[in-house]
Coordinates of C-alpha atoms and ligand atoms in Angstrom, one line a residue:
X4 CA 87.0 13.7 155.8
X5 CA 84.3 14.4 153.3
X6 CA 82.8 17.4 152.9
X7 CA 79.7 18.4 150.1
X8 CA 78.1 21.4 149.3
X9 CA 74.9 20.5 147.7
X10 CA 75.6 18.4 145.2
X11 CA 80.1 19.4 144.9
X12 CA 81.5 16.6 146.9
X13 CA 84.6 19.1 147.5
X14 CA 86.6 16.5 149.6
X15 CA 85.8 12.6 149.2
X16 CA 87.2 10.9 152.5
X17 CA 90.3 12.6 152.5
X18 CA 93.3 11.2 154.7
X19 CA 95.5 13.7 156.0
X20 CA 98.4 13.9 158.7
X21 CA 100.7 16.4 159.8
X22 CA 103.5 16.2 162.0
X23 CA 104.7 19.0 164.9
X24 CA 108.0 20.7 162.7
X25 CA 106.7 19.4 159.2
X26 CA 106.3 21.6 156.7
X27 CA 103.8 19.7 154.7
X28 CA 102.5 20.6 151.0
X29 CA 99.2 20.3 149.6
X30 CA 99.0 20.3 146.2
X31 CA 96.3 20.5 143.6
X32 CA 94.1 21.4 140.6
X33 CA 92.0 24.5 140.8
X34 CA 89.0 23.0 142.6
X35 CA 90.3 20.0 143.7
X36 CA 89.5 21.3 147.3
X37 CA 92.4 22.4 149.1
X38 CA 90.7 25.2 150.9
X39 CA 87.7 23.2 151.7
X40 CA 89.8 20.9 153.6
X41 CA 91.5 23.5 155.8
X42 CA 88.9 25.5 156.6
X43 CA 86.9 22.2 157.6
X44 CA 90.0 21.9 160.0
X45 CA 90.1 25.8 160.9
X46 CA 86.3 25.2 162.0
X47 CA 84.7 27.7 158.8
X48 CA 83.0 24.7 157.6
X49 CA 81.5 21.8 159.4
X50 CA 82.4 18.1 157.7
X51 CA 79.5 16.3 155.9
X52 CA 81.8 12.9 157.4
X53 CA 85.0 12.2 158.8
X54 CA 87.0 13.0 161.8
X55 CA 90.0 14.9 163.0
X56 CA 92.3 14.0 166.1
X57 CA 94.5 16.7 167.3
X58 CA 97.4 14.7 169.3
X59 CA 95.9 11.7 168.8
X60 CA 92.5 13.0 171.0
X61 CA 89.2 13.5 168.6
X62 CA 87.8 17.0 168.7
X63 CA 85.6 18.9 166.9
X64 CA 86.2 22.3 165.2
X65 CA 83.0 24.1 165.5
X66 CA 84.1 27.3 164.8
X67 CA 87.5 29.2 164.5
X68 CA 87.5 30.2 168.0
X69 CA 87.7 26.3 168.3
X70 CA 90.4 25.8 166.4
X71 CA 92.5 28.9 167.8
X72 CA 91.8 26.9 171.1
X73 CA 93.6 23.7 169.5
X74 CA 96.2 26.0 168.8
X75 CA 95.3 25.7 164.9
X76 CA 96.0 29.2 162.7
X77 CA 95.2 30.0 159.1
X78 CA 96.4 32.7 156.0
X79 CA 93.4 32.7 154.0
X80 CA 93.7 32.8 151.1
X81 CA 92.1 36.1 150.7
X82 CA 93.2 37.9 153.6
X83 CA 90.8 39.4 156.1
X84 CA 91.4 42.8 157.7
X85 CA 89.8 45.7 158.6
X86 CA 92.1 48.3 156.4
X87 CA 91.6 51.7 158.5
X88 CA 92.9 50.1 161.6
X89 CA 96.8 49.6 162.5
X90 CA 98.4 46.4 162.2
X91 CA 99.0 45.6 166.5
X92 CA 94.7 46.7 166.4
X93 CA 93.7 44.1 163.7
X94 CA 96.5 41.4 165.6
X95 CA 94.9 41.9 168.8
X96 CA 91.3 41.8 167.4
X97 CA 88.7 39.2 168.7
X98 CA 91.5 38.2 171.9
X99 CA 91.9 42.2 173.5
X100 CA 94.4 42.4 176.0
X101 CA 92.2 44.9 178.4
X102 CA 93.3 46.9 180.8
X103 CA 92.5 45.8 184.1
X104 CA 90.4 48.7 186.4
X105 CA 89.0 50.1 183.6
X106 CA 85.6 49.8 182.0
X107 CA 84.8 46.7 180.3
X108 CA 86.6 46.2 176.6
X109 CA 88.7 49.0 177.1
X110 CA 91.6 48.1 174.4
X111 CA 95.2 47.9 176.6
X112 CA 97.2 49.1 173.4
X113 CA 100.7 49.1 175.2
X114 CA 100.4 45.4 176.4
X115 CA 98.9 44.4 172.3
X116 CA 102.4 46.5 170.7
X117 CA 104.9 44.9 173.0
X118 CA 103.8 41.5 172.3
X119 CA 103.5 42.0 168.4
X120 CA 107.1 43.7 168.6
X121 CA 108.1 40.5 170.3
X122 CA 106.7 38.2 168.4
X123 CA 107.9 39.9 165.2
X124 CA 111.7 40.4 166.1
X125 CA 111.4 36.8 167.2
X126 CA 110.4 35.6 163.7
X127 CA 112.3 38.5 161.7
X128 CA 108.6 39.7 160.5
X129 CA 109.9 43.3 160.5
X130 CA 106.4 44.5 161.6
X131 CA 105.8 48.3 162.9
X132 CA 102.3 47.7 164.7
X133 CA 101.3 51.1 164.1
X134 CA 100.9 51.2 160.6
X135 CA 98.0 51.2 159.5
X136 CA 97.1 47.7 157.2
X137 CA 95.8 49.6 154.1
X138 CA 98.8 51.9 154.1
X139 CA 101.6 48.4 153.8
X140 CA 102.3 46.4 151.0
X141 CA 100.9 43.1 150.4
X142 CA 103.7 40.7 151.3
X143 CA 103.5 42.9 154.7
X144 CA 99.9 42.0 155.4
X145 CA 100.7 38.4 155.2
X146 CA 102.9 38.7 157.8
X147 CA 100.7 40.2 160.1
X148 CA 98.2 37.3 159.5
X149 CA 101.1 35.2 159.9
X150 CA 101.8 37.1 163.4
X151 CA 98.1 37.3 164.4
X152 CA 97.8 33.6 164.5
X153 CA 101.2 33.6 166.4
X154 CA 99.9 36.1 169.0
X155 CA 96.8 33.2 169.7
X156 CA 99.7 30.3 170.3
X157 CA 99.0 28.3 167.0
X158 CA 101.0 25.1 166.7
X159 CA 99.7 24.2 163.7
X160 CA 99.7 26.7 160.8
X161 CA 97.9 26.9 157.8
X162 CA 99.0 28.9 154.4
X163 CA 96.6 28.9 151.9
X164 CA 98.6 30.3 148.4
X165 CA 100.7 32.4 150.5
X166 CA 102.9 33.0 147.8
X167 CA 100.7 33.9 145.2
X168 CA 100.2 37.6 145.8
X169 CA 104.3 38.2 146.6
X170 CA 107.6 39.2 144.7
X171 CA 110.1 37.7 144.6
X172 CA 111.8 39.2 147.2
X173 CA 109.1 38.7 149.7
X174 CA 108.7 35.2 148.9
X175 CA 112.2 34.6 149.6
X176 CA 111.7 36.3 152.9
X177 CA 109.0 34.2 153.7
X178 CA 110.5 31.1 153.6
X179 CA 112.6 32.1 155.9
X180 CA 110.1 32.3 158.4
X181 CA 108.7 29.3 157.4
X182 CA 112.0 27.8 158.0
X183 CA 112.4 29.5 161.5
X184 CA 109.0 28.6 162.4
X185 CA 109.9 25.0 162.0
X186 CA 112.7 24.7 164.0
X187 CA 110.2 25.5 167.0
X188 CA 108.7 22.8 166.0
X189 CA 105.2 24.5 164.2
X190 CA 104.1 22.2 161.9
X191 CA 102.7 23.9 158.8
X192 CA 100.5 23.0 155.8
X193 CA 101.9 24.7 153.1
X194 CA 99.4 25.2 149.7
X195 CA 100.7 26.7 146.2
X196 CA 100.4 25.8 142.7
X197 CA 104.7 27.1 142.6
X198 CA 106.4 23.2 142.2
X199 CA 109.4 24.7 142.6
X200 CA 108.8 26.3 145.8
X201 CA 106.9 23.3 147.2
X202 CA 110.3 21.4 146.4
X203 CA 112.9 24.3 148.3
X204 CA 110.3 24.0 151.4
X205 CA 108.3 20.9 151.8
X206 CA 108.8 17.9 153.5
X207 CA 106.6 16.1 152.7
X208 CA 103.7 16.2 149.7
X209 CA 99.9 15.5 149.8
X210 CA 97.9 15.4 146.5
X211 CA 94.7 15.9 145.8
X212 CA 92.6 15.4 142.5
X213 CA 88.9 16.3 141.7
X214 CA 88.5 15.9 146.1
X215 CA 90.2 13.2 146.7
X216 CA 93.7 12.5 148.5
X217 CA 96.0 10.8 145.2
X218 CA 98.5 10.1 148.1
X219 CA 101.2 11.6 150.9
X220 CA 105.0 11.4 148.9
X221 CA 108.2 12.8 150.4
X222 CA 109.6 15.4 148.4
X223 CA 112.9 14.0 148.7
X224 CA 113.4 12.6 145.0
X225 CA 110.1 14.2 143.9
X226 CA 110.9 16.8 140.7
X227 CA 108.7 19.4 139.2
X228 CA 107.6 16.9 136.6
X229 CA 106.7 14.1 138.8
X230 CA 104.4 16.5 141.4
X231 CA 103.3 18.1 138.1
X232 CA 101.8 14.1 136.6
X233 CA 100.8 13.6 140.1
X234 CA 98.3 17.1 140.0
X235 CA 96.5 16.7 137.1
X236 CA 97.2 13.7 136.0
X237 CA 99.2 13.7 132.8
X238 CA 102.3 15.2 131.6
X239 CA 102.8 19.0 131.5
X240 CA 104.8 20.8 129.1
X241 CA 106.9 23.3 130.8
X242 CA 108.0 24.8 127.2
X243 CA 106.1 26.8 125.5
X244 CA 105.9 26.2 121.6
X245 CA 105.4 29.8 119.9
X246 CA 106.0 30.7 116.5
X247 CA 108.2 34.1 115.8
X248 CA 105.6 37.2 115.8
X249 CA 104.5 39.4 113.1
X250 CA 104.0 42.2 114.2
X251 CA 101.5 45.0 112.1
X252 CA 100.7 47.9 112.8
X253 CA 100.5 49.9 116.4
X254 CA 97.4 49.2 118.4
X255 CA 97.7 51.2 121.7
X256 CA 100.3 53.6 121.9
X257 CA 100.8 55.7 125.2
X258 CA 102.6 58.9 124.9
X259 CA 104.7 60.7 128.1
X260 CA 101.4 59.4 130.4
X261 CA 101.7 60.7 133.9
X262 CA 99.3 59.0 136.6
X263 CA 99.0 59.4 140.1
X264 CA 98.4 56.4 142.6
X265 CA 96.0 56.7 145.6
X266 CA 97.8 59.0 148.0
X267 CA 98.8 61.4 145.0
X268 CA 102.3 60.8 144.2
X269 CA 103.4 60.2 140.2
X270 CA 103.4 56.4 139.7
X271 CA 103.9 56.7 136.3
X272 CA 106.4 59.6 135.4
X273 CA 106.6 59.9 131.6
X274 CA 105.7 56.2 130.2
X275 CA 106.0 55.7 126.4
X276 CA 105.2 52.6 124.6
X277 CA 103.2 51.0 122.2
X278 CA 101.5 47.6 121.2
X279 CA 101.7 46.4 117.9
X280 CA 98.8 43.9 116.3
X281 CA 100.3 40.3 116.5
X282 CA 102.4 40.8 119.7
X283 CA 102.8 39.9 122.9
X284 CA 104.3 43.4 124.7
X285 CA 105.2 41.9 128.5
X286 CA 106.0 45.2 130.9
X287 CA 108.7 43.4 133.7
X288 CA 109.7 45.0 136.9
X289 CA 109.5 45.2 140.3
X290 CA 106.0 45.8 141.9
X291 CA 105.1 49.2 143.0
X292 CA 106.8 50.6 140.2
X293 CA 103.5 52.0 138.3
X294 CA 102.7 48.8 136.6
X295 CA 98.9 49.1 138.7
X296 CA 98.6 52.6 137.9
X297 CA 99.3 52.3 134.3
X298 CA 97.5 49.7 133.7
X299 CA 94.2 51.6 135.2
X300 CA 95.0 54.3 133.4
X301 CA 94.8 52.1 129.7
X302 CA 92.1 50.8 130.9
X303 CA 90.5 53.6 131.6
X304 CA 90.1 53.0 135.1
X305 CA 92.4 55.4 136.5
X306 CA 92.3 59.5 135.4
X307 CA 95.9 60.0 134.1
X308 CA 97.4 63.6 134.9
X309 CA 99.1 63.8 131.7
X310 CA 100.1 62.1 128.2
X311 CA 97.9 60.7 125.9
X312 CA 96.5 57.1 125.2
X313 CA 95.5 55.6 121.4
X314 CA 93.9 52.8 120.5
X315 CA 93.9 52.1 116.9
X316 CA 94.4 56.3 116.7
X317 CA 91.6 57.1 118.7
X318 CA 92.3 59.1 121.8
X319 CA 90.7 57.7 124.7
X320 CA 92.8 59.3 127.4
X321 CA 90.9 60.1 130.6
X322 CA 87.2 59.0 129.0
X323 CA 86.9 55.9 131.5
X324 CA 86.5 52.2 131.4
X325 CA 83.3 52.0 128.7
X326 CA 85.9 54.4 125.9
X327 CA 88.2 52.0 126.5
X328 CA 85.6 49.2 126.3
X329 CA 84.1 50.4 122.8
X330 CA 88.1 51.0 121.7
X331 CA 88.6 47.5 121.9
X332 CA 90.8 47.0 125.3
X333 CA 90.0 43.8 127.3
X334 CA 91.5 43.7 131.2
X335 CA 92.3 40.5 133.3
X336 CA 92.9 42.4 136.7
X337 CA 95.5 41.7 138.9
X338 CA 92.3 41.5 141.4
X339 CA 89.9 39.0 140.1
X340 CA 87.5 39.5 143.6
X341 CA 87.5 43.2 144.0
X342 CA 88.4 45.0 140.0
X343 CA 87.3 41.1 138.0
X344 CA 84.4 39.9 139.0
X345 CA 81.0 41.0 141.2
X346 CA 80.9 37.9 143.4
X347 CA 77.2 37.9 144.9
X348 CA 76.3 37.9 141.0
X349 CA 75.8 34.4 138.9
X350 CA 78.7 32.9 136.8
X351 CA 76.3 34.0 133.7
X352 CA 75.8 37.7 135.2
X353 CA 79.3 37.7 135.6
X354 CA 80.3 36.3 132.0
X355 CA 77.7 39.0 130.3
X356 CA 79.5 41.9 132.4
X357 CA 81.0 42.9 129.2
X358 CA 78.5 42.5 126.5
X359 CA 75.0 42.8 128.5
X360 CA 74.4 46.2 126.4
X361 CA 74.2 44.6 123.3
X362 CA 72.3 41.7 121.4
X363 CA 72.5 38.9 122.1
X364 CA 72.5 39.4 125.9
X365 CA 69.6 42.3 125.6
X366 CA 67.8 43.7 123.3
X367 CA 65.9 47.8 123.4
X368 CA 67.3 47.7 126.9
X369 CA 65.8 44.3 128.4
X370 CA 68.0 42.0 129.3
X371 CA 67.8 38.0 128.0
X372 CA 67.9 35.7 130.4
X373 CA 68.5 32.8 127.7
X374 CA 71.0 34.1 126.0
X375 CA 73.6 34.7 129.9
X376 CA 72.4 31.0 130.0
X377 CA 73.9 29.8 126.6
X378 CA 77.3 32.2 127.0
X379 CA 77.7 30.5 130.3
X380 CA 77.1 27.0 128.8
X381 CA 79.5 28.1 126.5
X382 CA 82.3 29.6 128.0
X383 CA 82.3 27.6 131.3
X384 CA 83.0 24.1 129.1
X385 CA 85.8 26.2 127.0
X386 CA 87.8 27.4 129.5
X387 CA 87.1 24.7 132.1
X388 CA 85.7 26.5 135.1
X389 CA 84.8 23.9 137.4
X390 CA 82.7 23.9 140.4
X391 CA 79.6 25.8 139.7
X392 CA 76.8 25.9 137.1
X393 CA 75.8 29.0 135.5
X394 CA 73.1 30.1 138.1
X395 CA 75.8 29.7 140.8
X396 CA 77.1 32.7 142.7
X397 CA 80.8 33.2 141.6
X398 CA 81.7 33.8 145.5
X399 CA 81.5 29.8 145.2
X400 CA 84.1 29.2 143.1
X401 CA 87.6 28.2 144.0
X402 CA 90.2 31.0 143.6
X403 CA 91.4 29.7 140.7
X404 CA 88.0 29.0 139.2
X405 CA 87.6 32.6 139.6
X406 CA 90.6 33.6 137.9
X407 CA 89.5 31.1 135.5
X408 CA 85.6 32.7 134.7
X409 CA 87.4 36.7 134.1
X410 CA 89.8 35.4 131.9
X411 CA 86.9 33.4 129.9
X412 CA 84.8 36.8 129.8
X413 CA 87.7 38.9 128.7
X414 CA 89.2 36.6 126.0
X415 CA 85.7 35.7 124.8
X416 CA 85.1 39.6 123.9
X417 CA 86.9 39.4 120.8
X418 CA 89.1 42.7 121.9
X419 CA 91.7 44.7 119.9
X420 CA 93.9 44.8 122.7
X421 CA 93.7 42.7 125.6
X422 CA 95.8 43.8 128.9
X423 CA 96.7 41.0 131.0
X424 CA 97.7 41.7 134.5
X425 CA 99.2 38.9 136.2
X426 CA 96.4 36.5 134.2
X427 CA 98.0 33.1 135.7
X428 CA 97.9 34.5 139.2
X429 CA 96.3 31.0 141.2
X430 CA 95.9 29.0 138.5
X431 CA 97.3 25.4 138.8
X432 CA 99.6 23.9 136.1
X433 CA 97.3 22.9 133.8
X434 CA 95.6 26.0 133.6
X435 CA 98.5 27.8 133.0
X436 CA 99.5 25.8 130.4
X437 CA 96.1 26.2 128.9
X438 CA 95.8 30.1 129.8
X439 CA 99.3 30.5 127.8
X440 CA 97.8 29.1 124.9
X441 CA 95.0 31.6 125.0
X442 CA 97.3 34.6 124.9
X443 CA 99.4 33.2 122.3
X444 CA 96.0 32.5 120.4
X445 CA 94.9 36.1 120.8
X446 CA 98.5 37.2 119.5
X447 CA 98.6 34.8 116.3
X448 CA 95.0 36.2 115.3
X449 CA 96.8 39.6 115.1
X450 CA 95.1 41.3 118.5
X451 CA 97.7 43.3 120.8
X452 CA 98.6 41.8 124.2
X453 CA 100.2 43.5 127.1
X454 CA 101.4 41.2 129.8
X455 CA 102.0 42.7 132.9
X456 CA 103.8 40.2 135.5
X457 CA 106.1 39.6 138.5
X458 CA 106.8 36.0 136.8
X459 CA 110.3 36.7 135.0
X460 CA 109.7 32.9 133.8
X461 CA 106.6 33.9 132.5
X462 CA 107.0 37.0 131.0
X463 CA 110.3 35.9 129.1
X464 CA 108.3 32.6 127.4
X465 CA 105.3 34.2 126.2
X466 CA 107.0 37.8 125.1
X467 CA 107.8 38.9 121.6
X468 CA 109.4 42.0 123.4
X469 CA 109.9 42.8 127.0
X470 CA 110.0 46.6 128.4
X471 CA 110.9 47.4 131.9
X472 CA 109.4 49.5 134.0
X473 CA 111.6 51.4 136.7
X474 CA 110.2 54.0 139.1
X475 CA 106.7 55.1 136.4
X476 CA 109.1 54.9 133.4
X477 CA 109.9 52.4 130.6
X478 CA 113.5 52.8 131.0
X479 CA 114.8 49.1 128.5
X480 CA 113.5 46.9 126.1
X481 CA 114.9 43.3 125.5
X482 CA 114.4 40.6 123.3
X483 CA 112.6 37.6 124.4
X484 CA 115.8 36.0 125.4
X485 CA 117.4 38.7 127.5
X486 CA 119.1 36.7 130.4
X487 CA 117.5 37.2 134.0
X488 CA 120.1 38.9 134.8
X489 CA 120.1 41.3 132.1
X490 CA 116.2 42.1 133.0
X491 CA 117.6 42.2 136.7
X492 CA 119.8 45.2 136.8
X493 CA 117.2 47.2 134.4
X494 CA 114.2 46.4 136.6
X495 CA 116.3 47.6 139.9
X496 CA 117.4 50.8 137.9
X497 CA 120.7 49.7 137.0
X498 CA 123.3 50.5 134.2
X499 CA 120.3 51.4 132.2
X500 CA 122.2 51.9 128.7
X501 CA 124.3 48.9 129.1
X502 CA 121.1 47.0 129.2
X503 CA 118.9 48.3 126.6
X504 CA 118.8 46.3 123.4
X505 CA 116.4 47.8 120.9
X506 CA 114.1 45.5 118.9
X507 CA 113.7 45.9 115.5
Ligands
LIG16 N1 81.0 27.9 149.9 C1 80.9 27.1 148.9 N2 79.7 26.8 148.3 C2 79.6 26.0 147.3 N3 80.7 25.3 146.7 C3 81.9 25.6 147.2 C4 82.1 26.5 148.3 N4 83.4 26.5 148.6 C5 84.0 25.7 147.8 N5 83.1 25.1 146.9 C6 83.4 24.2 145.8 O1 84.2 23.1 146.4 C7 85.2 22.8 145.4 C8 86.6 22.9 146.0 O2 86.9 24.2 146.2 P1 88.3 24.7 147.0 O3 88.1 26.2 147.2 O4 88.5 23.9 148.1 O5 89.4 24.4 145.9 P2 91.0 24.7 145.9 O6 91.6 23.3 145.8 O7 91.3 25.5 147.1 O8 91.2 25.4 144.5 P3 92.1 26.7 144.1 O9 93.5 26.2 143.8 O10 91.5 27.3 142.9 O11 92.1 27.7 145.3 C9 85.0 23.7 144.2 O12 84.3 22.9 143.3 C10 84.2 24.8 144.7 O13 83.4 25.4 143.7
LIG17 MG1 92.0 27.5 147.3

C-alpha cells in the first residue's frame, strides 16, 4: 500500500497482515503513518497504490460504509460524536433501526437500547445508552465507539491511540475487552506509542518508520528496549539524567482558589500552592479531580469563584488568558485540537498565536508575513515537527506532530512560568525523551514549571516536588522519590497525614 498526499509519501508500499483473533500492534514515530494506513483500510482515504484482500478476496474500500460492509470498524483517534445526543442515538446513527408502519426515518429507539444493552453486558462495556455523550467521561466515549462499531458486526477492529486519552484505571479496563473481544475471534490492530502496553496485549508487532513497514516481529521475546530501537531507530534512554533543583524564589502562588467546572459544582475546593523559579512542581492525581479546572483557572482561562492567583506578585486572578499572557504563564493544553491550536490556520499562524501582537510578527498593528515565515523555519527544525511546511494547515499534521507544533510555540515564548498539562500526551518515544529535556531546560534556566499528568512514571522522573490533588484540594506533597504506592493512597484520599512528607 502506498499512499501520498502531494508530495508526503505517508505510507511507501507497506505490507501488512492481520489474522481473525490477533491482537496485532502497530507501532511508530509521530508521522510515520499509522493513521494513514488504517484509514486507507477504513475507506477515509483512497490508496495512491496497493491492494487490500479481505479473506483472501481483493476489495476495494471506497468509503467507510464500505468498509462497515467488510465488517471493518475503527476508534479514531479523535473521536467523532455528536455531544447533545445520548450514547444508544450516536450508536445507532447512519444504520437506524426504524420502526416499521411508520413514516420513513422514524428512529425505533427501543429496538437501538436493547441491542446496545446487549452488546455492552456482553463485552462488560458498562454502557447506560441514555446518557447523553457530552455528559460521560472520556474513557466512556471510547467504549461507545468501541460498541458502535460492534452494533455494525465489525470483525476486524481498529484502535487508533486508544489509550492515550485514559487513566489508568480505564486502560486496565480496556484491555479487558480487548482480551474478551479476542476470544470471539475479532482480530484487532492495536496502535500506541505505551511499549509496555503493546507488550501485556499484542501478539504480534508491525513497525513502521518515516512510511515504511521496518517489519512484522512477535512480541514474544520482544522488550521495551528492543520495540523502542526498532521505532526510531536508535537507543532510547528510559532514565532521565536531571541535576538536583535550586529552587529561588516563588513564581505563581495560588491562595484558597475555588473554581467551578461546567455544570457548576466546586472542582477546586480551597487549592493552595506555589511554584518556585528553577522547579519542576508536578500536581498527581486521579482525573476529574480539579486538575482541568485549575489549570484554566492559572491560565486564566477559567473565572475562579474565589482565592487569589500571583505571578511574580502580581494578581491576575479572574483577568483572563492575555493577564496571564503578559504575567508570563505559558500553557500546553491537555487539548492540543480544540484549547492548542486553530487547525484550519497555517503551522506559521499557529506558531505566531502567541506573539503576533508584538514585533517581530507585526508592527503598528499589521501583521508580517516574513517574519511567521522565519519563526516557522525556526521552530519546526528545533522541535522536529514533521509532515508539513510552514504554509501547511495544522489539521494536516499527525497527532503527534500537533502536540509537537503547541509545545514549540509555548516553550519558544520565553515564559516565567510554563503550565504543562499532560505535554507528552501522543508523542512517540523519541519525542518524549526529547520533550523531557525541554522541561528540564526550562527548569535549569530558572522558569517555573507545573506538570500536570496521569503518568505516575512521568511525573515522578521529571519532578523536584510532587503535590496531590484529591477532590479540588492539594491534600500531600512528596519528594521526587515517594513510592507509587505512597502517591497511591494520597491520590485516592487515603491516610492523608501518614502520607504527607514536607519538602524543605
Ligand atoms: N490529510 C492529510 N493531508 C496532508 N498530509 C497528511 C494528511 N494526513 C496525514 N498526512 C501526513 O502523512 C504523514 C503520516 O501521518 P499519520 O497521521 O498517518 O501519522 P501517525 O503515524 O498516525 O502519527 P501519530 O503517532 O503522530 O498519530 C504525516 O507526515 C502527515 O503530516
Ligand atoms: Mg496517528
Amino acid at each position: 500500500m502506498t499512499k501520498r498526499f502531494g508530495p508526503v509519501v505517508a505510507n511507501d508500499r507497506v505490507d501488512f497482515d492481520l489474522r481473525a483473533g490477533e491482537v496485532h500492534a502497530l507501532l511508530g514515530e509521530n508521522g510515520a503513518g499509522k493513521s494513514t494506513l488504517m484509514s486507507v483500510l477504513y475507506g477515509l482515504y483512497s490508496p495512491t497504490a496497493g491492494e487490500i484482500h479481505v479473506d483472501g478476496k481483493p476489495v476495494r474500500i471506497n468509503s467507510p460504509s464500505d468498509a462497515i460492509a467488510l465488517g471493518i470498524g475503527m476508534v479514531h483517534q479523535h473521536f467523532m460524536f455528536i455531544p447533545v445526543m445520548t450514547i444508544a442515538e450516536n450508536i445507532v446513527l447512519g444504520s437506524e433501526p426504524v420502526r416499521s408502519g411508520l413514516p420513513l426515518g422514524i428512529l425505533d429507539r427501543g429496538t437501538a437500547r436493547r441491542r446496545v444493552r446487549e452488546l455492552s453486558d456482553r463485552y462488560g462495556l458498562a454502557i447506560d445508552p441514555d446518557a447523553r455523550i457530552e455528559d460521560v467521561s472520556v474513557g466512556m466515549q471510547q467504549r461507545v465507539e468501541i460498541l458502535r462499531a460492534l452494533y455494525r458486526n465489525a470483525r476486524i477492529l481498529v484502535l487508533d491511540e486508544p489509550t492515550a486519552v485514559l487513566t489508568a484505571q480505564e486502560i486496565t479496563e480496556l484491555m479487558t475487552v480487548i482480551r474478551r473481544l479476542k476470544e470471539d475471534g475479532t482480530a484487532i490492530i492495536f496502535i500506541s506509542h505505551k511499549l509496555g502496553e503493546v507488550l501485556e496485549v499484542a501478539d504480534r508487532v508491525t513497525v513502521l518508520r518515516r512510511g515504511r513497514s521496518m517489519g512484522t516481529v512477535p512480541c514474544a521475546g520482544a522488550t521495551e528496549q528492543s520495540l523502542a530501537r526498532m521505532v526510531v531507530g536508535r537507543d532510547v534512554i528510559f532514565r532521565l539524567d536531571k541535576q538536583a533543583a535550586t529552587p529561588g524564589e516563588p513564581i505563581l502562588e495560588v491562595s484558597d482558589l475555588h473554581v467551578m467546572d461546567d455544570r457548576g459544582l466546586e472542582a477546586v475546593r480551597g487549592a493552595t500552592l506555589s511554584v518556585r523559579a528553577g522547579e519542576i512542581v508536578a500536581l498527581a492525581g486521579v482525573d476529574g479531580n480539579g486538575q482541568t479546572e485549575l489549570v484554566e483557572a492559572i491560565t486564566g482561562i477559567r473565572h475562579p469563584a474565589a482565592g487569589r492567583i500571583t505571578v511574580d506578585g502580581t494578581d491576575i486572578t479572574g483577568r483572563g488568558v492575555r493577564a496571564a499572557d503578559s504575567a508570563g504563564i505559558a500553557h500546553i493544553a491537555q487539548d492540543r485540537r480544540r484549547v492548542g491550536l486553530v487547525l484550519p490556520f497555517t503551522l506559521a499562524e499557529n506558531l505566531g498565536l502567541r506573539g503576533y501582537r508584538k514585533p517581530p510578527l507585526s508592527r503598528f498593528g499589521w501583521l508580517n508575513p516574513k517574519a511567521f515565515t522565519a519563526l516557522a523555519g525556526r521552530l519546526l527544525s528545533a522541535f522536529d515537527v514533521r509532515g508539513g511546511d510552514a504554509d501547511a494547515p495544522a489539521a494536516a499534521l499527525s497527532g503527534g506532530n500537533q502536540q509537537k507544533l503547541c509545545i514549540a510555540r509555548e516553550i519558544d515564548s520565553d515564559p516565567r512560568l510554563l503550565v504543562a498539562h499532560q505535554p507528552t500526551r501522543g508523542l512517540d518515544v523519541g519525542a518524549i525523551e526529547f520533550v523531557h529535556g525541554r522541561l528540564i531546560e526550562q527548569r535549569d534556566a530558572g522558569k517555573g514549571v507545573l506538570l500536570v499528568s496521569l503518568e505516575s512514571e512521568e511525573v515522578r522522573s521529571l519532578a523536584d516536588r510532587i503535590l496531590v490533588i484529591y477532590e479540588g484540594r492539594i491534600v500531600a506533597e512528596f519528594p521526587p522519590d515517594a513510592t507509587e504506592e505512597q502517591l497511591g493512597i494520597a491520590m485516592t484520599g487515603g491516610a492523608l497525614t501518614a502520607g504527607t512528607v514536607t519538602a524543605a
